[in-house]
XYZ file of C-alpha atoms in Angstrom:
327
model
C 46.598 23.792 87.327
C 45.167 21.911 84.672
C 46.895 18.939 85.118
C 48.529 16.884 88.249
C 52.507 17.038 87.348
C 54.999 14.809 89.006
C 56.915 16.077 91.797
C 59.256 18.898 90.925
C 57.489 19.646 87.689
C 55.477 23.097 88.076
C 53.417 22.981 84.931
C 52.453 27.027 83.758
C 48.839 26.819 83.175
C 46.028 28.006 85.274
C 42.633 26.517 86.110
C 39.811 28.737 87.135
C 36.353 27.410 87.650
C 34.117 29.976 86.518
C 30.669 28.559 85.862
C 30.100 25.287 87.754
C 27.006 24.674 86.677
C 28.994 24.232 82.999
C 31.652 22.031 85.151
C 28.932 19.528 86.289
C 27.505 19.254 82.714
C 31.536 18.650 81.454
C 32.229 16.018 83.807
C 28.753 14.079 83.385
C 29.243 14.067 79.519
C 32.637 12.611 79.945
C 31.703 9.854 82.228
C 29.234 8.866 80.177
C 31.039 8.673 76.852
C 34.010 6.715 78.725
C 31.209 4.255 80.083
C 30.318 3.440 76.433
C 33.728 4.502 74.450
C 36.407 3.296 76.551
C 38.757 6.304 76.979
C 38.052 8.644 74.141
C 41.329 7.734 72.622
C 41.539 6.397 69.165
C 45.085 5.573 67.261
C 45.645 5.449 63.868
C 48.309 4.973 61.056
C 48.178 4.964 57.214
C 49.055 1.593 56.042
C 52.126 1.040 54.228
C 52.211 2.555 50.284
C 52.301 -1.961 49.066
C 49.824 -2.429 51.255
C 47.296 -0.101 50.584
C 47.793 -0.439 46.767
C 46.976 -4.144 47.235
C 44.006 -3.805 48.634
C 40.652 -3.036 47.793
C 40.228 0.979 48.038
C 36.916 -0.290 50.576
C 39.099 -2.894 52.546
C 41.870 -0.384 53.393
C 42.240 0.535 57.089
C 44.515 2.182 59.542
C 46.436 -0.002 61.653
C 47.016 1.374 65.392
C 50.089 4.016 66.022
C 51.530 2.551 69.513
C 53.181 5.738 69.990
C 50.314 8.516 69.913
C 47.200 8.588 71.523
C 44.070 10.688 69.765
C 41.294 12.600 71.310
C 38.287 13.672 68.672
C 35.069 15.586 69.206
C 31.943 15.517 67.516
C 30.459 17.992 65.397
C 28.316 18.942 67.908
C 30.882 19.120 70.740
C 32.942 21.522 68.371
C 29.969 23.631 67.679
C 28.901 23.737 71.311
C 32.608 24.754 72.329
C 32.105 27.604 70.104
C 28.992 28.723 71.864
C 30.546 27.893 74.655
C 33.618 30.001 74.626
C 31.866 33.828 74.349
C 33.600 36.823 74.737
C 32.523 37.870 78.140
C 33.576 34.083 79.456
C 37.228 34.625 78.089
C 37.281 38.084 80.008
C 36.075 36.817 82.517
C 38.463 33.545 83.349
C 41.350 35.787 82.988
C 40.313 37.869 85.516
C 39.477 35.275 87.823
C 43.277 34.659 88.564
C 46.068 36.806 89.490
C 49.504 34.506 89.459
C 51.427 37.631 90.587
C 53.235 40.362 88.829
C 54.589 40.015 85.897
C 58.139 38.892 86.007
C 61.293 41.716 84.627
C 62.056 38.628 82.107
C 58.453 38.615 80.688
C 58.113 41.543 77.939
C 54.895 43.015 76.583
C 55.261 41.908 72.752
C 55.687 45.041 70.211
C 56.791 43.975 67.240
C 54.825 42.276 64.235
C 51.537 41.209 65.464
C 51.907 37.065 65.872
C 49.019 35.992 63.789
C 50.325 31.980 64.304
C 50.055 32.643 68.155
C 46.900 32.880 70.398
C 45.227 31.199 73.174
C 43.775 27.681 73.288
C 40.556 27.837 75.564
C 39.297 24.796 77.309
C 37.707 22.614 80.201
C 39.945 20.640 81.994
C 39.311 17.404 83.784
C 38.407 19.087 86.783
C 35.703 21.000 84.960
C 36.966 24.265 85.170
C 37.610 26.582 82.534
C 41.438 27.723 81.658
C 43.455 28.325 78.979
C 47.314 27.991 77.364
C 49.322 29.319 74.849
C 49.286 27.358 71.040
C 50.906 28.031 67.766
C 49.900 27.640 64.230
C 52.661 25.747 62.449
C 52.835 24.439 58.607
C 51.632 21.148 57.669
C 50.346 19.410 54.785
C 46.532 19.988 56.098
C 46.785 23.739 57.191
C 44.969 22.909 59.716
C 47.726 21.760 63.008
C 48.103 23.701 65.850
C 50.993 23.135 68.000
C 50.623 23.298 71.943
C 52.127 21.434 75.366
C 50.874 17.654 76.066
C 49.144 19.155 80.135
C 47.344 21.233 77.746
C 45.030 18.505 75.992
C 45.243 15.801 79.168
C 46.576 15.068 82.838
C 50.037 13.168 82.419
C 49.872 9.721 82.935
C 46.276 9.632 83.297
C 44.798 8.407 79.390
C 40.690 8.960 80.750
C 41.304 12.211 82.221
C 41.230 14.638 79.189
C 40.090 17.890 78.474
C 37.029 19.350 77.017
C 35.497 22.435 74.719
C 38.889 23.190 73.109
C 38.910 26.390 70.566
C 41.857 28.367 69.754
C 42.281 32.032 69.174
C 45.222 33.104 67.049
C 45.966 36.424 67.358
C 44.316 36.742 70.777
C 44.708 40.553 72.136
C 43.137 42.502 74.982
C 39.973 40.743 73.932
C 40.113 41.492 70.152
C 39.782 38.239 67.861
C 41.427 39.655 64.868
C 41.085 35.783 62.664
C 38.428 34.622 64.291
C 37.672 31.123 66.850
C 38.789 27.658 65.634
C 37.355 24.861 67.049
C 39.518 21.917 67.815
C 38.594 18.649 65.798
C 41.505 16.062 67.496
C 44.040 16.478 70.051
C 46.719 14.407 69.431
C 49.733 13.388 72.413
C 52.012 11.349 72.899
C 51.283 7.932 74.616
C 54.500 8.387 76.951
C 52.422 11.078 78.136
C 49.494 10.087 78.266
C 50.729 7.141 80.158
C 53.692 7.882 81.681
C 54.029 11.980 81.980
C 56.971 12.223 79.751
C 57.235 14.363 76.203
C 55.057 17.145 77.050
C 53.964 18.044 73.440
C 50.715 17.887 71.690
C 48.732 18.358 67.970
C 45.493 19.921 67.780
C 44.081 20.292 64.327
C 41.372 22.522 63.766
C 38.133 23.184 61.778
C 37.697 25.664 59.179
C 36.433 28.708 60.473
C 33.566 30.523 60.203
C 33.863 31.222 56.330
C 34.922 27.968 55.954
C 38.537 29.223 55.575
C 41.859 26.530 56.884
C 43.573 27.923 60.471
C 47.134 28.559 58.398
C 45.455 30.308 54.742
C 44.284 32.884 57.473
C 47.276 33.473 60.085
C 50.067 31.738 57.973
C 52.166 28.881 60.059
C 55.735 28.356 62.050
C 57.982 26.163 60.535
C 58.555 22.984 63.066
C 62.071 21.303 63.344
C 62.434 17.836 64.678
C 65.782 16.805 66.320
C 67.159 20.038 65.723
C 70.727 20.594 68.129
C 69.956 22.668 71.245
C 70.962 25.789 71.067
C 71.029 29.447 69.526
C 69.140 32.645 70.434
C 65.447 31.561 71.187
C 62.326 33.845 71.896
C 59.905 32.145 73.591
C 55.814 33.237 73.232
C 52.974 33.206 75.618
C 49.569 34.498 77.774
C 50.463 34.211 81.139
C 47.969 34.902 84.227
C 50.099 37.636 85.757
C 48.926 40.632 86.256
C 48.866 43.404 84.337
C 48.031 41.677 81.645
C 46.100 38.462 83.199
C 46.314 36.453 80.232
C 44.471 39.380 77.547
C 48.232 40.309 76.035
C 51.109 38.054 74.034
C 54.336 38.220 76.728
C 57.808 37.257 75.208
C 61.090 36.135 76.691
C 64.656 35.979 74.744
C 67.177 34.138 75.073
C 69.577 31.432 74.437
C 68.204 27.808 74.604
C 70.447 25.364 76.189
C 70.383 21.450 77.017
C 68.500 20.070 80.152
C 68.097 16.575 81.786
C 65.331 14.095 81.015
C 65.148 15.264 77.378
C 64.308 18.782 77.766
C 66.171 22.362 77.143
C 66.092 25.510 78.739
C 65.724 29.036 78.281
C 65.832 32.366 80.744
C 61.987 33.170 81.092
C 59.684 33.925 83.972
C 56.329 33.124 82.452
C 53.836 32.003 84.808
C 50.319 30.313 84.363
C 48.792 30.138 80.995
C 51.681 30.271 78.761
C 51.907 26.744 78.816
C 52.143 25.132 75.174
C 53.896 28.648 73.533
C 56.183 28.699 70.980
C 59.552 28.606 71.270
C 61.264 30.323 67.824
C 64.696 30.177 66.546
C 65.655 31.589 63.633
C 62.896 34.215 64.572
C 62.656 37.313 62.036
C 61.030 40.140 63.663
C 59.777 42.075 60.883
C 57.373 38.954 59.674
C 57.150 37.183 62.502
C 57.680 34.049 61.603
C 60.818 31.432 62.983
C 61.488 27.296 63.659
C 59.704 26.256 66.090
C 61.907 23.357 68.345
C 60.083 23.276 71.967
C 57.087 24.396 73.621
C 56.831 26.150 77.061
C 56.393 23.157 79.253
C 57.264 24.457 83.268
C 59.499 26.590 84.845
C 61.649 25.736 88.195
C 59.843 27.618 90.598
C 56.109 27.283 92.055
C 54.499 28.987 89.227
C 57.288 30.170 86.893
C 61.089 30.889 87.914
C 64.104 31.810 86.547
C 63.847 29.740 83.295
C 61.284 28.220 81.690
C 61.571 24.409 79.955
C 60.663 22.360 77.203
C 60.827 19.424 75.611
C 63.542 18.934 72.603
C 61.100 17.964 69.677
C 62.472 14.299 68.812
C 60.631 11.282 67.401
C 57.338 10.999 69.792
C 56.732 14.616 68.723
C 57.454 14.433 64.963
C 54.832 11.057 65.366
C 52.469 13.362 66.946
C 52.761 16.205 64.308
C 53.005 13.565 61.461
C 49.689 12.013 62.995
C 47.691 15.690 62.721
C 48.604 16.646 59.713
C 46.885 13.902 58.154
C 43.597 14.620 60.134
């Protein structure tokens, strides 16, 4: 697992070390920037409109956002993470863990090939290399990938984030169809960063190779914010059971329904790695594209269950979404 969960909480993704040598080097480079940084967390807000047009364009600043916490890598550290992330090391942490077979919810996906959907690669706090599931959604930057909060950082734990993100839309059997986009800012929010609740997060991502914006390549997924529970749902992701050990996009359908502590409910067995997929209302399978209104969070067994869970997208993940769109 990438990240410690409270009791009763089995999160879905996996965590495989696979080079430790890389591990060492991950966890050294963190402690040092936190010795000098802080907590590699940095909030910010736009001012108000009155404010900023009273000031002087050089005196405007971003106040802090209490309600979102923001993780941001260097040029470098995004270029390395592309290095880092090679095709053989992808084939090869997938087939470092075997969460089981694959459950009779769980179907291969064999419709319209989900361009918005792929896998988010990364080094979690423990230094080991893993993965989830993330979603390229519309926003006012075309650059915002959608994913689960244990996917950027532990819950309630703000120093112990994660490293060398890059996501993969598209991601299949080892083909990169659009290409590898490195992750600029991880954005989650506070409550769980702090206190392990809201499991939602906001990457947004570089250009990629041809200098080309994540959603003018793969297109996005709508996002609705305090949409009702409920309706037929198809929920996406790259779980670590075997056959397919992470290398093809599983799918369950079904209809979402209300949970406690703020979350909803759908009948999936996902294990492992499909943490942070989409889940789609609305969905049209001839393009592909839906609403999204959760993200596959846990299910309510050991590694997946009967149903899976999410959050219900409210006003901590519209702040997050709001926050990345302007990155």
């Amino acid at each position: 697992m990438p990240a410690a969960t409270p009791p009763g909480i089995p999160e879905l993704t996996s965590a495989i070390p696979v080079i430790p040598a890389r591990a060492a080097r991950s966890r050294g480079r963190r402690s040092t920037v936190l010795a000098t940084a802080g907590m590699l967390l940095a909030c910010v807000v736009p001012m108000s409109v009155s404010a900023a047009a009273a000031a002087p364009k050089a005196a405007v600043a971003k106040a802090p956002d209490p309600s979102v916490s923001t993780m941001t890598f260097t040029v470098k550290e995004r270029r390395d993470a592309l290095a880092y992330w090679t095709p053989a090391r992808i084939k090869a942490v997938g087939k470092s863990v075997d969460l089981g077979p694959t459950g009779p919810t769980s179907k291969p996906w064999r419709g319209t090939a989900m361009k918005t959907v792929g896998r988010l690669f990364f080094v979690n706090a423990a230094g080991a290399d893993t993965w989830c599931t993330a979603t390229a959604v519309n926003s006012a930057n075309h650059s915002v990938v959608m994913a689960a909060g244990h996917c950027v950082r532990r819950p309630a734990s703000p120093v112990n984030t994660y490293l060398d993100m890059v996501f993969v839309p598209g991601y299949d059997k080892g083909r990169q169809p659009y290409g590898a986009f490195a992750v600029r800012a991880a954005v989650t929010p506070r409550t769980w960063a702090e206190d392990a609740v809201n499991d939602v997060a906001a990457l947004v991502v570089d250009a990629d190779a041809k200098g080309r914006k994540l959603v003018d390549v793969v297109g996005g997924q709508t996002v609705a914010f305090n949409r009702r529970v409920g309706g037929k749902t198809v929920a996406f992701g790259y779980p670590a059971t075997r056959p397919q050990l992470g290398e093809e996009l599983l799918h369950c359908t079904g209809t979402a329904k209300p949970a406690p502590a703020g979350e909803q409910a759908v009948p999936c067995d996902m294990g492992g790695g499909a943490s942070g997929g989409p889940w789609l209302t609305d969905f049209d399978t001839t393009t592909g594209k839906g609403v999204l209104v959760s993200v596959n969070s846990h299910g309510d067994g050991p590694e997946s269950g009967t149903h899976m869970y999410g959050p219900v997208l409210g006003s901590a993940a519209k702040a997050v979404y709001e926050q990345a769109q302007r990155g």
